[in-house]
PDB file of C-alpha atoms in Angstrom:
ATOM      1  CA  ILE W   1      -4.199  -8.359   8.398  1.00 96.00           C
ATOM      2  CA  ILE W   2      -1.205  -8.953   6.161  1.00 97.00           C
ATOM      3  CA  ASP W   3       1.811  -8.139   8.285  1.00 97.00           C
ATOM      4  CA  GLN W   4       5.247  -7.045   7.125  1.00 96.00           C
ATOM      5  CA  ILE W   5       5.453  -7.870   3.453  1.00 97.00           C
ATOM      6  CA  GLU W   6       9.139  -7.426   2.642  1.00 97.00           C
ATOM      7  CA  LEU W   7       9.985  -6.098  -0.821  1.00 96.00           C
ATOM      8  CA  ASP W   8      12.650  -4.164  -2.676  1.00 96.00           C
ATOM      9  CA  ALA W   9      11.844  -1.158  -4.857  1.00 96.00           C
ATOM     10  CA  ILE W  10      13.206   2.057  -6.289  1.00 96.00           C
ATOM     11  CA  ILE W  11      12.023   4.706  -3.815  1.00 95.00           C
ATOM     12  CA  GLY W  12      13.512   8.026  -2.795  1.00 92.00           C
ATOM     13  CA  VAL W  13      14.795  11.328  -4.084  1.00 92.00           C
ATOM     14  CA  ASN W  14      18.567  10.932  -3.829  1.00 90.00           C
ATOM     15  CA  LEU W  15      20.591   9.717  -6.824  1.00 91.00           C
ATOM     16  CA  ASP W  16      21.669   6.477  -5.115  1.00 90.00           C
ATOM     17  CA  GLU W  17      18.015   5.778  -4.191  1.00 90.00           C
ATOM     18  CA  ARG W  18      17.026   6.155  -7.859  1.00 92.00           C
ATOM     19  CA  GLN W  19      19.643   3.584  -8.921  1.00 93.00           C
ATOM     20  CA  THR W  20      19.492   0.933  -6.211  1.00 93.00           C
ATOM     21  CA  LYS W  21      16.407  -0.811  -4.894  1.00 95.00           C
ATOM     22  CA  GLN W  22      15.740  -0.369  -1.195  1.00 94.00           C
ATOM     23  CA  SER W  23      14.095  -2.651   1.310  1.00 95.00           C
ATOM     24  CA  LEU W  24      10.484  -1.820   2.178  1.00 97.00           C
ATOM     25  CA  HIS W  25       8.166  -3.319   4.772  1.00 97.00           C
ATOM     26  CA  ILE W  26       4.413  -3.083   4.264  1.00 98.00           C
ATOM     27  CA  SER W  27       1.707  -4.035   6.733  1.00 97.00           C
ATOM     28  CA  ILE W  28      -1.970  -3.678   5.962  1.00 97.00           C
ATOM     29  CA  SER W  29      -5.186  -4.308   7.780  1.00 97.00           C
ATOM     30  CA  PHE W  30      -8.585  -3.933   6.237  1.00 96.00           C
ATOM     31  CA  GLN W  31     -12.238  -4.171   7.103  1.00 96.00           C
ATOM     32  CA  TYR W  32     -14.960  -5.823   5.118  1.00 95.00           C
ATOM     33  CA  ASP W  33     -18.238  -7.594   5.823  1.00 94.00           C
ATOM     34  CA  THR W  34     -17.257 -11.201   6.522  1.00 94.00           C
ATOM     35  CA  GLU W  35     -20.778 -12.518   7.066  1.00 95.00           C
ATOM     36  CA  THR W  36     -21.150 -14.184   3.659  1.00 94.00           C
ATOM     37  CA  ALA W  37     -17.661 -15.705   3.874  1.00 93.00           C
ATOM     38  CA  VAL W  38     -18.335 -17.052   7.354  1.00 95.00           C
ATOM     39  CA  GLN W  39     -21.636 -18.612   6.320  1.00 96.00           C
ATOM     40  CA  SER W  40     -20.293 -20.171   3.121  1.00 96.00           C
ATOM     41  CA  ASP W  41     -16.735 -20.966   4.243  1.00 96.00           C
ATOM     42  CA  ASN W  42     -15.802 -20.216   0.630  1.00 94.00           C
ATOM     43  CA  ILE W  43     -12.735 -18.240  -0.469  1.00 91.00           C
ATOM     44  CA  ASN W  44     -14.765 -16.637  -3.262  1.00 92.00           C
ATOM     45  CA  HIS W  45     -16.732 -14.743  -0.613  1.00 93.00           C
ATOM     46  CA  SER W  46     -13.616 -13.605   1.212  1.00 94.00           C
ATOM     47  CA  VAL W  47     -10.614 -11.438   0.473  1.00 95.00           C
ATOM     48  CA  ASP W  48      -7.892 -13.697  -0.888  1.00 94.00           C
ATOM     49  CA  TYR W  49      -4.793 -12.715   1.133  1.00 95.00           C
ATOM     50  CA  TYR W  50      -2.411 -14.459  -1.239  1.00 96.00           C
ATOM     51  CA  SER W  51      -3.839 -12.805  -4.335  1.00 96.00           C
ATOM     52  CA  LEU W  52      -3.869  -9.378  -2.672  1.00 97.00           C
ATOM     53  CA  THR W  53      -0.269  -9.810  -1.514  1.00 97.00           C
ATOM     54  CA  GLN W  54       0.819 -10.763  -5.037  1.00 98.00           C
ATOM     55  CA  LYS W  55      -0.892  -7.674  -6.502  1.00 97.00           C
ATOM     56  CA  ILE W  56       0.859  -5.452  -3.964  1.00 98.00           C
ATOM     57  CA  LYS W  57       4.185  -7.185  -4.547  1.00 97.00           C
ATOM     58  CA  THR W  58       4.022  -6.792  -8.330  1.00 97.00           C
ATOM     59  CA  PHE W  59       2.917  -3.169  -8.106  1.00 97.00           C
ATOM     60  CA  VAL W  60       5.615  -2.152  -5.611  1.00 97.00           C
ATOM     61  CA  GLN W  61       8.462  -3.972  -7.319  1.00 95.00           C
ATOM     62  CA  GLU W  62       7.594  -2.316 -10.642  1.00 95.00           C
ATOM     63  CA  SER W  63       7.110   1.143  -9.123  1.00 95.00           C
ATOM     64  CA  GLN W  64       9.614   4.008  -8.988  1.00 95.00           C
ATOM     65  CA  PHE W  65       8.142   6.677  -6.726  1.00 96.00           C
ATOM     66  CA  TYR W  66      10.090   9.493  -5.128  1.00 95.00           C
ATOM     67  CA  LEU W  67       8.039   9.677  -1.919  1.00 95.00           C
ATOM     68  CA  ILE W  68       6.907   6.883   0.386  1.00 95.00           C
ATOM     69  CA  GLU W  69       3.757   8.938   0.910  1.00 96.00           C
ATOM     70  CA  THR W  70       2.862   8.549  -2.761  1.00 97.00           C
ATOM     71  CA  LEU W  71       3.649   4.837  -2.790  1.00 97.00           C
ATOM     72  CA  ALA W  72       1.577   4.280   0.358  1.00 97.00           C
ATOM     73  CA  GLU W  73      -1.371   6.127  -1.165  1.00 96.00           C
ATOM     74  CA  GLU W  74      -1.163   4.082  -4.355  1.00 97.00           C
ATOM     75  CA  ILE W  75      -1.006   0.805  -2.411  1.00 97.00           C
ATOM     76  CA  ALA W  76      -4.078   1.841  -0.404  1.00 97.00           C
ATOM     77  CA  HIS W  77      -5.877   2.675  -3.638  1.00 96.00           C
ATOM     78  CA  LEU W  78      -4.907  -0.744  -5.046  1.00 97.00           C
ATOM     79  CA  VAL W  79      -6.324  -2.490  -1.975  1.00 97.00           C
ATOM     80  CA  LEU W  80      -9.545  -0.493  -2.248  1.00 97.00           C
ATOM     81  CA  THR W  81     -10.092  -1.608  -5.844  1.00 96.00           C
ATOM     82  CA  ASP W  82     -11.695  -4.629  -4.186  1.00 95.00           C
ATOM     83  CA  LYS W  83     -15.034  -2.955  -3.453  1.00 93.00           C
ATOM     84  CA  ARG W  84     -15.716  -5.417  -0.619  1.00 93.00           C
ATOM     85  CA  ILE W  85     -12.930  -3.770   1.353  1.00 96.00           C
ATOM     86  CA  GLU W  86     -14.426  -0.787   3.164  1.00 96.00           C
ATOM     87  CA  THR W  87     -11.342   0.520   4.967  1.00 97.00           C
ATOM     88  CA  VAL W  88      -7.601  -0.065   4.743  1.00 97.00           C
ATOM     89  CA  SER W  89      -4.929   0.872   7.268  1.00 97.00           C
ATOM     90  CA  LEU W  90      -1.431   0.775   5.876  1.00 97.00           C
ATOM     91  CA  PHE W  91       2.056   1.035   7.343  1.00 97.00           C
ATOM     92  CA  LEU W  92       4.950   1.515   4.918  1.00 97.00           C
ATOM     93  CA  TYR W  93       8.495   1.551   6.259  1.00 95.00           C
ATOM     94  CA  LYS W  94      11.991   2.031   4.873  1.00 94.00           C
ATOM     95  CA  PRO W  95      13.986   0.119   7.508  1.00 93.00           C
ATOM     96  CA  ASN W  96      17.406   1.246   6.288  1.00 89.00           C
ATOM     97  CA  ALA W  97      16.671   4.903   5.533  1.00 87.00           C
ATOM     98  CA  LEU W  98      18.402   6.391   8.599  1.00 88.00           C
ATOM     99  CA  THR W  99      21.243   4.934  10.606  1.00 89.00           C
ATOM    100  CA  GLU W 100      19.969   6.803  13.679  1.00 94.00           C
ATOM    101  CA  ALA W 101      16.503   5.220  13.538  1.00 90.00           C
ATOM    102  CA  LYS W 102      15.129   1.699  13.384  1.00 91.00           C
ATOM    103  CA  ARG W 103      12.953   2.732  10.429  1.00 90.00           C
ATOM    104  CA  VAL W 104      11.126   5.634   8.861  1.00 93.00           C
ATOM    105  CA  GLY W 105       7.714   5.393   7.354  1.00 94.00           C
ATOM    106  CA  ILE W 106       4.136   6.429   7.032  1.00 96.00           C
ATOM    107  CA  LYS W 107       0.853   5.218   8.407  1.00 97.00           C
ATOM    108  CA  LEU W 108      -2.389   6.046   6.649  1.00 96.00           C
ATOM    109  CA  LEU W 109      -6.036   5.136   6.796  1.00 97.00           C
ATOM    110  CA  ARG W 110      -8.275   5.240   3.741  1.00 96.00           C
ATOM    111  CA  ASN W 111     -11.785   4.096   2.933  1.00 95.00           C
ATOM    112  CA  GLN W 112     -13.951   3.804  -0.140  1.00 93.00           C
ATOM    113  CA  SER W 113     -15.301   7.337   0.227  1.00 85.00           C
ATOM    114  CA  LYS W 114     -12.003   9.050   1.106  1.00 67.00           C
ATOM    115  CA  LYS W 115      -9.362   8.267  -1.479  1.00 59.00           C
ATOM    116  CA  ILE W 116      -6.749  10.702  -2.734  1.00 56.00           C
ATOM    117  CA  THR W 117      -6.305  10.934  -6.479  1.00 54.00           C
ATOM    118  CA  LYS W 118      -3.592  12.711  -8.418  1.00 53.00           C
ATOM    119  CA  SER W 119      -4.456  15.629 -10.619  1.00 44.00           C
ATOM    120  CA  VAL W 120      -3.810  15.367 -14.352  1.00 40.00           C
ATOM    121  CA  ASN W 121      -1.115  18.031 -13.952  1.00 40.00           C
ATOM    122  CA  THR W 122       1.502  16.384 -11.721  1.00 40.00           C
ATOM    123  CA  THR W 123       2.745  19.767 -10.475  1.00 39.00           C
ATOM    124  CA  GLU W 124      -0.586  20.388  -8.748  1.00 41.00           C
ATOM    125  CA  LYS W 125      -1.369  19.311  -5.208  1.00 39.00           C
ATOM    126  CA  LEU W 126      -3.336  16.166  -4.468  1.00 39.00           C
ATOM    127  CA  SER W 127      -7.085  16.580  -4.091  1.00 38.00           C
ATOM    128  CA  TRP W 128      -9.810  14.607  -2.326  1.00 36.00           C
ATOM    129  CA  ASP W 129     -12.383  12.660  -4.353  1.00 40.00           C
TER     130      ASP W 129
END
């Protein structure tokens, strides 16, 4: 589990959201076979939390998505590029999106066999692999 990574990024559809970075909170949990890591006690056989966090941080801070759904999907896909990771659960929140709510966000669950990919034509709907 990597809980509540706090980052700023361009996210949203309104003009002010396209010009000013907003605060985002990301929490992920993932499953992978830890047996080799446990037996060896070696980071090379484990998922490196620091490295994964840095990849997510760089990706999000350089992104400019309109929808948090799209950003969440892309982060999940990034996590799943490590083929050891079988499943990822992701929470992505915009804590300052609504004054009436503590936060708004999305929760999704993806695995190696069920990833969404974008079509070549960006006006088309998303499709399952």
